């Protein structure tokens, strides 16, 4: 069963793109879409969570199957997802998204209209985040599917016996029971389908998992993938497979000590599992976490080394690896991760446990609780069974505050005054205060808009299956989006720091210090997108005082902005009894928000991309890695519990041999000693990228780190390739 991994790789790597759905096993997506929509329409008077759960179960009853006989993980169901480079929304996600929008447009139409108008300005898109979700994987693995069922039944029975069961709780338990029944149906269908294919071992396991907890590592992986599939069918995404070293190590040790499997066989099994995840092509890749329980001679360490070894051999970037790093992290693990990054397997982000703990302390969560945090999504954090998962409720484009300070509040592209008018600042100090005043307005608007939407989380998007994995939800009889967890925390990101700092410094130097132009003249120049001011633009862009180079003036300003935004966001109350957290990544919104942002004083053109994450503007890293690390050290990242990644780039010649690995490990340690939050990056040379762009057929496995995930370079959009080339070459190539 586990002896043909690389022979099967080509088939299994693309099994979802090339799926051969058995038309005799179920209904087509079009038929299911029509019948599911009708069920929603015919039952508008019944509780939506129950109707949603019924449609969820219907899909698992009727979706066509494709059993992959070349994999020990043969499960696959057709839920209408289309893969075009990445997977696009399935049937239930489309239907529930329609419901989500309809409810909010009906309940709070004015709030929604203001949100949409705000989005057009490029400042931000305040929203509910119901699409980043994570199971509490521990009870799933430790007690199995049957454990989830019995825990739910016991909680409901206890409330019924005491006479405390409310109508709202009854709806929750009913919807959760139906959702778990959907998983049972799916497991039984898989068992029967495998039996028909002569895959008796898999058939026996799927059937057994409806009656008992998993007993082997193979059974754990089978159950996790079935649950992952079930979770992904709904609107929310399952944005981590959990802390796999904790979840898998006991089974790994038992399998080896009992003689059921050897380490080499388990490595091969891991390989098949990894290919299964890679084949699903989830947007932004599927995360998993390692590093919650370290010691050099532990079972966890040996298992993770085996896992990393086969991951590297497969040359995949999905799943992506979230690595928790603490002082007792074995050197052998860090060196392995750096070796992988150097070799191009760079779908890795490393977290600084100490800074994460301090960030949680700032919002009132002590280390005894935060020690269980789980990295999720791209670079965010979440504490299972404690916090809600609203990790991406909004991004705030700080460059817009510079734009409005220059224009007096006029949006350069929309020609409106969305955040009010301001007087022309006469001094640099007045300009900076005007800038901060707009940032304050941005934060207040964003938090107010989210808080007005938040009470409708449950009505718009119940998550019955997800809720069954959290003991708090089950005990309270409340959905995860109905305050089922103790803390309804929300997170707001701040972005475009590089563009913002460089723009402010340009205004300070060229308007207020050198008086090369007046603010009114700069306003006109930006409105004309730098036409007629090309010499000034070139001079501004060539100025060396830029963010990301260890320049005290730029670094101090960046630190001041970060601290200011933390005061506006961190710890502010949410509508449902939690607090706001802050993050510093941009993901792909640097392009999206950039398209709605006018020309900026740093020389950037109208509608061009903004700086990504917290890194410098592309082409403005003049002092290499040392300058970048110095700039990051100036910011207090304990204000960023929601994640703030450092993106590094190294040339292969700088990290050759054992000395090169020593250097890479030292960089990580220095970054953590300077209280960096998390770090990710690439080891690549511009010549390879240029050749790959011209001869893509020669580089099918060349992957690069982009924002919070990796992509194969040759598959990237040409504009994204150009953006990456610009950064890698210091602005020389695009």
XYZ file of C-alpha atoms in Angstrom:
734
model
C 0.000 0.000 0.000
C 2.855 2.405 0.744
C 5.511 1.284 -1.721
C 4.837 3.265 -4.934
C 4.883 6.865 -3.765
C 7.029 8.459 -6.455
C 5.642 6.180 -9.137
C 2.146 7.389 -8.167
C 3.110 11.031 -7.675
C 2.139 12.282 -11.138
C -1.350 10.771 -10.822
C -2.003 11.689 -7.200
C -0.608 15.221 -7.451
C -3.413 16.082 -9.911
C -6.167 13.715 -8.820
C -8.667 16.515 -8.167
C -7.979 18.382 -11.391
C -8.301 15.096 -13.290
C -11.096 13.633 -11.157
C -13.148 10.862 -12.754
C -16.444 11.181 -10.912
C -18.597 8.044 -10.878
C -21.919 9.226 -12.301
C -23.635 6.155 -10.851
C -22.550 7.092 -7.330
C -24.468 10.359 -7.024
C -25.895 13.487 -8.595
C -24.199 16.144 -10.691
C -23.334 19.539 -9.160
C -26.002 21.264 -11.267
C -28.729 18.942 -10.028
C -27.583 19.255 -6.431
C -27.380 23.038 -6.697
C -30.989 23.232 -7.892
C -32.297 20.846 -5.244
C -30.315 22.468 -2.422
C -31.488 25.929 -3.438
C -35.085 24.682 -3.495
C -34.698 23.216 -0.019
C -33.529 26.580 1.287
C -36.397 28.385 -0.456
C -39.037 25.895 0.746
C -37.936 26.137 4.372
C -37.482 29.859 4.976
C -39.796 29.693 8.007
C -37.694 27.058 9.788
C -34.483 27.780 11.758
C -31.739 28.480 9.242
C -28.999 26.520 11.115
C -31.105 23.363 10.881
C -31.942 23.884 7.212
C -28.278 24.609 6.510
C -27.281 21.358 8.243
C -29.876 19.422 6.233
C -28.445 20.765 2.966
C -24.957 19.948 4.241
C -26.058 16.350 4.870
C -27.815 16.189 1.497
C -24.537 16.933 -0.247
C -22.754 14.061 1.480
C -25.663 11.780 0.708
C -25.730 12.653 -2.984
C -22.340 13.945 -4.114
C -20.579 11.790 -6.697
C -17.507 9.897 -5.498
C -14.172 9.154 -7.122
C -12.199 6.470 -5.302
C -8.479 6.765 -6.015
C -7.095 3.225 -6.092
C -3.518 4.558 -6.358
C -3.623 6.154 -2.911
C -4.127 4.900 0.656
C -6.304 8.000 1.029
C -8.878 7.303 -1.696
C -11.718 9.559 -0.492
C -13.060 12.239 -2.789
C -16.529 13.787 -3.186
C -17.820 16.146 -5.851
C -19.210 19.287 -4.221
C -19.007 21.572 -7.238
C -15.521 22.959 -6.637
C -13.743 23.976 -9.848
C -9.940 24.061 -9.886
C -8.373 26.758 -12.042
C -4.866 26.999 -10.579
C -6.629 27.091 -7.197
C -9.920 25.635 -5.995
C -12.983 27.859 -6.360
C -16.153 27.846 -4.276
C -18.321 24.744 -4.132
C -22.116 24.553 -4.160
C -22.800 25.098 -0.489
C -20.310 27.936 -0.238
C -22.022 29.720 -3.129
C -25.469 29.263 -1.610
C -24.454 30.241 1.900
C -22.578 33.271 0.578
C -25.790 34.428 -1.096
C -27.581 34.033 2.228
C -24.797 35.830 4.092
C -25.013 38.867 1.833
C -28.802 38.894 1.772
C -29.089 38.878 5.569
C -26.633 41.717 6.078
C -28.096 43.772 3.226
C -31.529 43.392 4.817
C -30.572 43.863 8.468
C -28.030 46.663 8.182
C -28.277 48.103 4.658
C -26.681 51.425 5.560
C -23.711 49.769 7.235
C -23.185 47.541 4.233
C -23.401 50.459 1.793
C -20.807 52.371 3.790
C -18.608 49.271 3.781
C -18.838 48.979 0.003
C -18.116 52.656 -0.513
C -15.148 52.428 1.812
C -13.860 49.508 -0.245
C -13.905 51.703 -3.353
C -11.566 54.175 -1.663
C -8.940 51.478 -1.132
C -8.745 52.224 2.598
C -10.195 48.910 3.664
C -13.111 46.484 3.633
C -14.598 46.059 7.135
C -16.210 42.642 7.323
C -17.148 39.628 9.360
C -14.501 36.953 9.016
C -16.412 33.694 8.837
C -14.164 32.075 6.252
C -11.131 31.355 8.443
C -11.991 28.413 10.668
C -10.137 25.648 12.494
C -11.368 22.496 14.163
C -10.224 21.733 17.663
C -8.365 18.713 16.300
C -7.459 17.194 19.671
C -10.895 15.658 20.444
C -11.267 14.671 16.781
C -8.061 12.629 16.955
C -8.214 11.459 20.580
C -11.890 10.461 20.777
C -12.702 10.101 17.099
C -15.937 10.801 15.295
C -17.849 8.692 17.825
C -16.427 10.785 20.645
C -17.814 13.954 19.073
C -21.223 12.302 18.739
C -21.374 11.014 22.311
C -20.150 14.331 23.782
C -22.874 16.195 21.909
C -25.573 13.715 22.974
C -24.484 13.836 26.620
C -24.498 17.643 26.724
C -27.962 17.842 25.214
C -29.322 15.129 27.511
C -27.918 16.883 30.583
C -29.656 20.131 29.661
C -32.919 18.331 28.931
C -32.760 16.481 32.253
C -32.186 19.693 34.179
C -34.896 21.570 32.288
C -32.372 24.166 31.113
C -32.543 23.491 27.369
C -33.634 26.665 25.557
C -35.160 26.808 22.087
C -31.963 28.398 20.748
C -29.893 25.572 22.237
C -32.288 22.987 20.848
C -31.722 24.417 17.360
C -27.971 24.262 17.876
C -27.985 20.634 19.026
C -30.316 19.597 16.214
C -28.137 21.237 13.553
C -24.977 19.754 15.081
C -26.501 16.256 15.181
C -27.428 16.517 11.507
C -23.929 17.744 10.595
C -22.288 14.809 12.388
C -24.748 12.469 10.707
C -23.497 13.829 7.374
C -19.954 12.744 8.274
C -21.219 9.285 9.284
C -23.021 8.961 5.949
C -19.875 9.981 4.093
C -17.725 7.450 5.972
C -20.195 4.649 5.200
C -20.408 5.635 1.531
C -16.619 5.628 1.311
C -16.496 2.209 2.929
C -18.950 0.747 0.417
C -17.234 2.397 -2.549
C -13.807 1.120 -1.459
C -15.227 -2.360 -1.023
C -16.472 -2.285 -4.606
C -12.935 -1.366 -5.747
C -11.385 -4.234 -3.825
C -9.812 -1.882 -1.267
C -10.907 -3.909 1.734
C -8.449 -2.420 4.237
C -9.624 1.103 3.528
C -13.256 -0.062 3.539
C -12.803 -1.628 6.975
C -11.162 1.516 8.359
C -13.855 3.921 7.135
C -16.533 1.653 8.597
C -14.652 1.290 11.885
C -14.271 5.053 12.245
C -18.063 5.357 12.558
C -17.928 3.112 15.643
C -14.631 3.732 17.455
C -11.787 6.190 17.792
C -8.720 5.868 15.521
C -6.117 3.416 16.819
C -3.244 3.828 14.352
C -1.537 6.769 12.670
C -2.992 5.678 9.352
C -6.498 5.776 10.810
C -5.803 9.235 12.275
C -4.788 10.554 8.867
C -7.824 8.950 7.213
C -10.156 10.579 9.731
C -8.430 13.954 9.540
C -8.792 14.077 5.797
C -12.466 13.098 5.910
C -13.103 15.812 8.511
C -11.058 18.320 6.524
C -13.155 17.574 3.449
C -16.378 17.927 5.443
C -15.238 21.222 6.937
C -14.236 22.626 3.558
C -17.626 21.836 2.013
C -19.214 24.639 4.036
C -18.446 28.346 3.654
C -15.689 28.504 6.245
C -12.174 27.222 5.529
C -10.305 24.833 7.833
C -7.135 26.872 8.074
C -4.933 24.369 9.899
C -4.584 20.635 10.408
C -3.573 21.410 13.979
C -0.339 20.835 15.893
C 0.514 17.609 14.152
C 3.527 16.731 16.312
C 1.232 16.580 19.336
C -1.593 14.869 17.465
C 0.419 12.249 15.610
C 3.422 11.388 17.800
C 1.638 8.952 20.188
C 0.313 6.945 17.243
C 3.659 7.133 15.431
C 5.431 5.699 18.473
C 2.814 2.993 18.982
C 2.954 1.922 15.333
C 6.734 1.564 15.402
C 7.018 -0.091 18.823
C 4.311 -2.608 17.933
C 5.924 -3.453 14.618
C 2.838 -2.385 12.629
C 4.917 -0.017 10.523
C 8.553 0.976 10.120
C 9.811 4.580 10.036
C 10.352 4.263 6.287
C 6.806 3.017 5.737
C 5.429 5.895 7.786
C 7.495 8.362 5.757
C 5.943 6.976 2.600
C 2.474 7.190 4.139
C 3.162 10.816 5.020
C 4.110 11.336 1.380
C 0.751 10.053 0.125
C -1.052 12.233 2.662
C 0.923 15.296 1.593
C 0.155 14.667 -2.072
C -3.533 14.386 -1.194
C -3.464 17.837 0.398
C -1.418 19.304 -2.455
C -3.839 17.932 -5.054
C -6.772 19.808 -3.532
C -5.196 23.152 -4.538
C -6.811 25.169 -1.754
C -6.434 28.913 -2.062
C -3.399 30.157 -0.079
C -2.513 26.498 0.637
C -3.503 24.262 3.567
C -1.582 25.007 6.789
C -0.405 22.641 9.504
C 1.638 23.348 12.624
C 4.712 21.730 14.153
C 6.721 22.667 17.198
C 4.469 22.688 20.247
C 6.441 20.087 22.201
C 10.182 20.027 21.556
C 13.147 18.051 22.841
C 15.970 16.670 20.726
C 15.544 13.008 21.656
C 11.739 13.018 21.657
C 9.473 10.924 19.480
C 8.051 14.205 18.165
C 11.468 15.284 16.914
C 12.170 12.004 15.103
C 8.718 11.966 13.547
C 8.948 15.586 12.367
C 12.363 14.989 10.794
C 10.893 12.065 8.858
C 7.933 14.218 7.853
C 10.126 17.118 6.714
C 12.395 14.801 4.767
C 9.616 13.355 2.626
C 8.024 16.806 2.264
C 11.259 18.132 0.794
C 11.652 15.165 -1.550
C 8.183 15.677 -3.017
C 8.990 19.294 -4.076
C 5.543 20.549 -3.112
C 4.511 23.718 -1.293
C 1.075 22.643 -0.140
C 0.481 22.066 2.745
C 2.413 24.993 4.124
C 4.308 24.615 7.383
C 3.744 26.782 10.452
C 6.587 26.229 12.917
C 6.423 27.304 16.541
C 9.924 28.134 17.808
C 10.963 28.255 21.456
C 14.262 28.214 23.325
C 14.202 24.424 23.587
C 13.688 23.908 19.848
C 16.271 21.328 18.722
C 19.041 22.722 16.541
C 18.617 19.761 14.212
C 15.051 20.878 13.421
C 16.040 24.484 12.729
C 18.902 23.361 10.482
C 16.573 21.031 8.595
C 14.095 23.863 8.007
C 16.867 26.155 6.775
C 18.229 23.395 4.546
C 14.756 23.034 3.035
C 14.436 26.790 2.511
C 17.848 26.902 0.862
C 16.876 24.028 -1.418
C 13.698 25.802 -2.505
C 11.188 24.032 -0.241
C 10.425 27.346 1.427
C 6.727 26.997 2.247
C 7.642 27.647 5.872
C 6.976 30.384 8.407
C 8.614 30.393 11.838
C 6.919 31.918 14.904
C 8.560 33.337 18.005
C 6.678 31.764 20.931
C 7.932 34.340 23.419
C 6.622 37.313 21.432
C 3.301 35.571 20.810
C 2.908 34.991 24.555
C 3.685 38.653 25.305
C 1.231 39.794 22.633
C -1.526 37.717 24.222
C -0.671 39.103 27.642
C -1.405 42.589 26.270
C -5.003 41.552 25.621
C -5.411 39.825 28.965
C -4.625 36.203 28.098
C -1.942 34.591 30.271
C 0.678 32.069 29.237
C -1.091 29.106 30.771
C -3.772 29.657 28.149
C -1.757 31.099 25.257
C 0.764 28.222 25.405
C -1.834 26.294 23.408
C -1.973 28.840 20.580
C -2.127 27.568 17.029
C -0.776 29.447 13.992
C -3.477 29.485 11.320
C -4.277 31.025 7.953
C -1.244 32.801 6.546
C 0.493 34.031 9.699
C -2.238 34.635 12.277
C -2.690 33.007 15.684
C -5.670 31.515 17.497
C -6.181 29.661 20.783
C -8.440 26.615 20.255
C -11.530 26.454 22.457
C -10.830 29.993 23.740
C -11.034 32.536 20.902
C -13.283 32.908 17.912
C -11.489 32.795 14.569
C -12.216 36.273 13.185
C -8.554 36.704 12.225
C -9.069 38.754 9.045
C -11.965 41.129 9.675
C -10.338 44.024 7.834
C -7.157 45.523 6.472
C -6.396 49.234 6.874
C -4.385 50.799 4.059
C -2.301 53.407 5.900
C -1.078 55.045 2.687
C -4.589 56.475 2.234
C -4.001 58.605 5.342
C -0.970 60.128 3.618
C -3.042 60.741 0.494
C -5.793 62.507 2.451
C -3.293 64.573 4.451
C -1.878 65.855 1.140
C -5.250 66.452 -0.542
C -7.226 67.768 2.422
C -9.321 64.622 2.453
C -10.109 64.340 -1.260
C -9.827 60.848 -2.654
C -7.571 61.183 -5.697
C -9.431 58.597 -7.760
C -13.043 58.927 -6.564
C -13.028 62.725 -6.122
C -14.993 62.425 -2.866
C -14.339 63.301 0.790
C -15.258 60.019 2.490
C -13.465 60.774 5.779
C -14.068 64.517 5.900
C -11.998 67.553 4.970
C -8.849 68.858 6.635
C -7.002 72.162 6.576
C -3.674 72.409 4.765
C -0.887 71.687 7.286
C 1.622 74.546 7.474
C 4.407 72.565 9.148
C 5.699 69.012 9.122
C 4.388 68.518 12.655
C 0.917 69.631 11.566
C 1.079 67.322 8.532
C 1.998 64.358 10.725
C -0.848 65.164 13.105
C -3.262 65.349 10.153
C -1.987 61.974 8.965
C -2.577 60.461 12.408
C -6.020 62.015 12.584
C -7.017 60.205 9.400
C -5.567 56.944 10.732
C -7.664 57.434 13.867
C -10.764 57.919 11.713
C -9.913 54.808 9.695
C -9.641 52.678 12.828
C -12.825 54.095 14.377
C -14.809 53.560 11.164
C -13.474 50.026 10.722
C -14.199 48.911 14.281
C -17.638 50.549 14.296
C -18.580 48.927 10.978
C -17.421 45.471 12.083
C -19.193 45.815 15.436
C -22.453 46.603 13.670
C -22.115 43.482 11.497
C -20.849 41.107 14.210
C -24.199 40.421 15.969
C -25.367 38.749 12.750
C -22.524 36.203 12.537
C -24.711 33.272 13.513
C -27.676 34.309 11.420
C -25.469 34.721 8.357
C -23.179 31.739 8.798
C -23.891 28.957 11.301
C -21.144 26.341 11.517
C -22.630 23.243 13.174
C -19.908 20.746 12.264
C -17.118 23.102 13.265
C -18.864 23.780 16.576
C -19.038 20.084 17.512
C -15.245 20.003 17.879
C -15.202 22.682 20.608
C -16.130 21.553 24.120
C -17.159 25.110 25.014
C -19.714 25.229 22.181
C -21.082 21.799 23.031
C -21.379 22.545 26.740
C -23.008 25.932 26.148
C -25.227 24.679 23.345
C -24.116 27.558 21.160
C -22.606 27.715 17.697
C -19.021 28.936 17.325
C -20.419 32.033 15.593
C -23.049 32.485 18.311
C -20.604 33.273 21.123
C -20.002 29.587 21.727
C -16.391 30.266 22.695
C -15.307 32.320 25.730
C -13.787 35.198 23.750
C -15.308 36.730 20.623
C -12.038 38.342 19.555
C -11.660 40.111 16.211
C -8.546 41.116 14.302
C -7.782 44.129 12.131
C -4.647 44.370 9.975
C -2.595 47.418 9.142
C -0.774 47.357 5.831
C 1.432 49.255 3.351
C 3.909 50.326 6.033
C 6.797 50.639 3.549
C 4.840 52.836 1.133
C 3.480 54.882 4.032
C 6.816 55.588 5.721
C 8.588 56.391 2.459
C 5.746 58.721 1.434
C 5.821 60.570 4.742
C 9.582 61.004 4.558
C 9.268 62.351 1.005
C 6.725 64.937 2.153
C 8.906 65.922 5.089
C 12.056 66.358 3.000
C 10.809 67.749 -0.303
C 7.850 69.828 0.923
C 8.698 71.050 4.401
C 12.511 70.907 4.625
C 13.834 71.592 1.122
C 10.636 73.329 -0.063
C 11.049 71.908 -3.549
C 7.282 71.932 -3.961
C 4.360 73.201 -1.931
C 1.774 70.779 -0.589
C -0.745 72.185 -3.043
C 1.687 71.575 -5.905
C 2.291 68.019 -4.680
C -1.477 67.500 -4.607
C -1.641 68.505 -8.294
C 1.338 66.316 -9.170
C -0.282 63.271 -7.550
C -3.615 64.044 -9.195
C -1.771 64.049 -12.555
C -0.020 60.802 -11.650
C 3.452 62.428 -11.787
C 3.056 63.657 -15.369
C 5.289 66.689 -15.848
C 7.159 66.009 -12.578
C 9.351 63.143 -13.734
C 12.621 64.648 -12.475
C 11.242 65.216 -8.986
C 9.813 61.713 -8.994
C 13.177 60.224 -9.949
C 14.920 62.194 -7.212
C 12.405 61.063 -4.587
C 12.664 57.419 -5.637
C 16.472 57.491 -5.552
C 16.619 59.000 -2.053
C 18.284 56.449 0.252
C 16.309 57.147 3.436
C 13.724 54.406 3.033
C 12.012 51.955 5.349
C 13.750 48.586 5.648
C 17.383 49.715 5.583
C 18.157 50.290 9.233
C 17.868 54.067 8.809
C 16.962 55.551 12.237
C 14.682 58.242 10.817
C 12.610 55.754 8.842
C 12.676 53.115 11.570
C 11.603 55.489 14.311
C 8.722 56.739 12.196
C 7.610 53.174 11.419
C 7.736 52.264 15.106
C 5.728 55.371 15.983
C 3.048 54.525 13.405
C 2.821 50.945 14.645
C 2.479 52.065 18.255
C -0.156 54.634 17.284
C -2.262 52.065 15.457
C -1.949 49.638 18.361
C -3.533 52.265 20.620
C -6.433 52.589 18.176
C -7.026 48.835 17.819
C -5.499 46.533 20.441
C -7.851 45.770 23.322
C -10.804 47.746 21.967
C -14.078 45.926 22.783
C -15.859 43.875 20.149
C -19.627 43.724 19.831
C -19.846 40.157 21.153
C -17.720 40.363 24.278
C -14.148 40.059 23.066
C -11.351 42.441 22.170
C -9.645 43.556 18.990
C -6.214 42.320 18.023
C -3.867 43.777 15.400
C -1.891 42.180 12.587
C 0.592 43.434 10.023
C 0.327 41.329 6.881
C -1.207 42.331 3.568
C -1.530 39.015 1.694
C -2.596 39.890 -1.864
C -4.429 43.069 -0.850
C -1.294 45.081 -1.664
C -2.372 44.751 -5.303
C -6.134 44.943 -4.714
C -6.059 48.031 -2.487
C -3.337 49.550 -4.643
C -5.714 49.558 -7.607
C -7.981 51.924 -5.635
C -5.197 54.152 -4.319
C -3.939 57.240 -6.113
C -0.312 58.138 -6.762
C 1.726 58.453 -3.573
C 4.482 60.885 -2.548
C 7.170 58.177 -2.575
C 6.975 58.067 -6.387
C 4.544 55.190 -6.707
C 2.095 55.568 -9.585
C -1.672 55.581 -9.297
C -3.266 52.134 -8.998
C 0.155 50.468 -8.627
C 0.709 47.841 -5.907
C 1.427 48.983 -2.367
C 4.252 47.571 -0.276
C 3.487 44.046 0.944
C 3.288 42.825 4.528
C 5.778 44.917 6.554
C 8.562 44.734 4.038
C 10.155 47.644 2.168
C 8.916 48.966 -1.139
C 10.261 46.762 -3.924
C 13.604 48.058 -5.140
C 14.237 50.090 -1.979
C 16.226 47.539 0.048
C 19.655 49.165 -0.196
C 21.349 47.550 2.797
C 20.323 43.951 2.386
C 19.337 41.581 5.137
C 21.169 43.413 7.917
C 19.276 46.614 7.180
C 15.969 44.754 7.058
C 16.560 43.072 10.424
C 17.608 46.376 11.999
C 14.388 48.018 10.844
C 12.235 45.204 12.186
C 13.995 45.407 15.539
C 12.678 48.969 15.936
C 9.005 47.880 16.068
C 7.228 46.446 19.106
C 5.615 43.342 17.672
C 4.014 42.395 20.971
C 1.253 44.681 19.676
C 0.633 42.260 16.799
C -0.988 39.123 18.216
C -2.524 38.514 14.801
C 0.836 38.115 13.076
C 3.409 40.394 11.469
C 5.767 38.586 9.071
C 9.305 39.487 8.102
C 10.035 38.505 4.490
C 13.709 37.847 3.818
C 15.518 37.124 0.580
C 18.986 35.588 0.388
C 21.260 34.772 -2.541
C 22.367 31.121 -2.870
C 26.056 32.061 -2.804
C 25.607 33.577 0.656
C 24.317 30.359 2.209
C 26.447 27.597 0.693
C 27.626 24.617 2.702
C 27.524 24.128 6.468
C 28.687 27.705 7.017
C 25.699 28.855 5.002
C 23.320 26.879 7.222
C 25.053 28.345 10.271
C 24.407 31.810 8.850
C 20.746 31.119 8.125
C 20.154 29.727 11.619
C 21.890 32.764 13.103
C 19.596 35.092 11.166
C 16.541 33.356 12.635
C 17.960 33.483 16.158
C 18.902 37.164 15.871
C 15.446 37.975 14.540
C 13.839 36.219 17.512
C 16.250 37.776 20.027
C 15.204 41.173 18.669
C 11.588 40.211 19.347
C 10.456 39.605 15.805
C 7.050 37.925 15.541
C 7.401 35.566 12.593
C 9.742 35.182 9.630
C 9.624 33.611 6.159
C 11.568 33.960 2.956
C 13.392 32.799 -0.139
C 16.872 31.747 -1.176
C 17.014 32.524 -4.880
C 19.034 34.326 -7.530
C 17.769 36.677 -10.177
C 19.392 34.720 -13.014
C 17.312 31.641 -12.175
C 14.111 33.677 -12.062
C 14.833 35.375 -15.390
C 15.596 32.070 -17.047
C 12.462 30.513 -15.551
C 10.382 33.329 -16.990
C 11.854 32.710 -20.450
C 11.996 28.888 -20.240
C 9.220 27.787 -17.858
C 9.391 24.196 -19.065
C 12.763 23.826 -17.336
C 11.518 24.930 -13.903
C 8.270 23.098 -13.055
C 9.153 22.820 -9.337
C 10.663 26.284 -8.764
C 8.656 27.763 -5.896
C 8.836 31.152 -4.231
C 7.371 32.577 -1.032
C 4.673 35.186 -1.730
C 2.939 36.818 1.231
C 1.632 33.915 3.338
C 2.014 31.011 0.940
C 4.217 29.677 -1.874
C 3.566 29.454 -5.576
C 5.345 27.755 -8.447
C 7.053 30.669 -10.153
C 6.190 29.565 -13.681
C 2.475 29.416 -12.782
C 2.337 32.951 -11.400
C 0.587 35.749 -13.269
C 3.134 37.735 -15.334
C 2.444 40.878 -13.280
C 3.144 38.986 -10.057
C 6.294 37.528 -11.593
C 7.431 41.041 -12.481
C 6.739 42.274 -8.976
C 8.810 39.439 -7.538
C 11.638 40.042 -10.009
C 11.673 43.706 -9.091
C 12.205 42.895 -5.453
C 14.761 40.140 -6.083
C 16.839 42.419 -8.310
C 16.581 45.544 -6.167
C 14.466 47.238 -8.813
C 16.740 46.422 -11.766
C 14.433 43.902 -13.460
C 10.700 43.489 -13.806
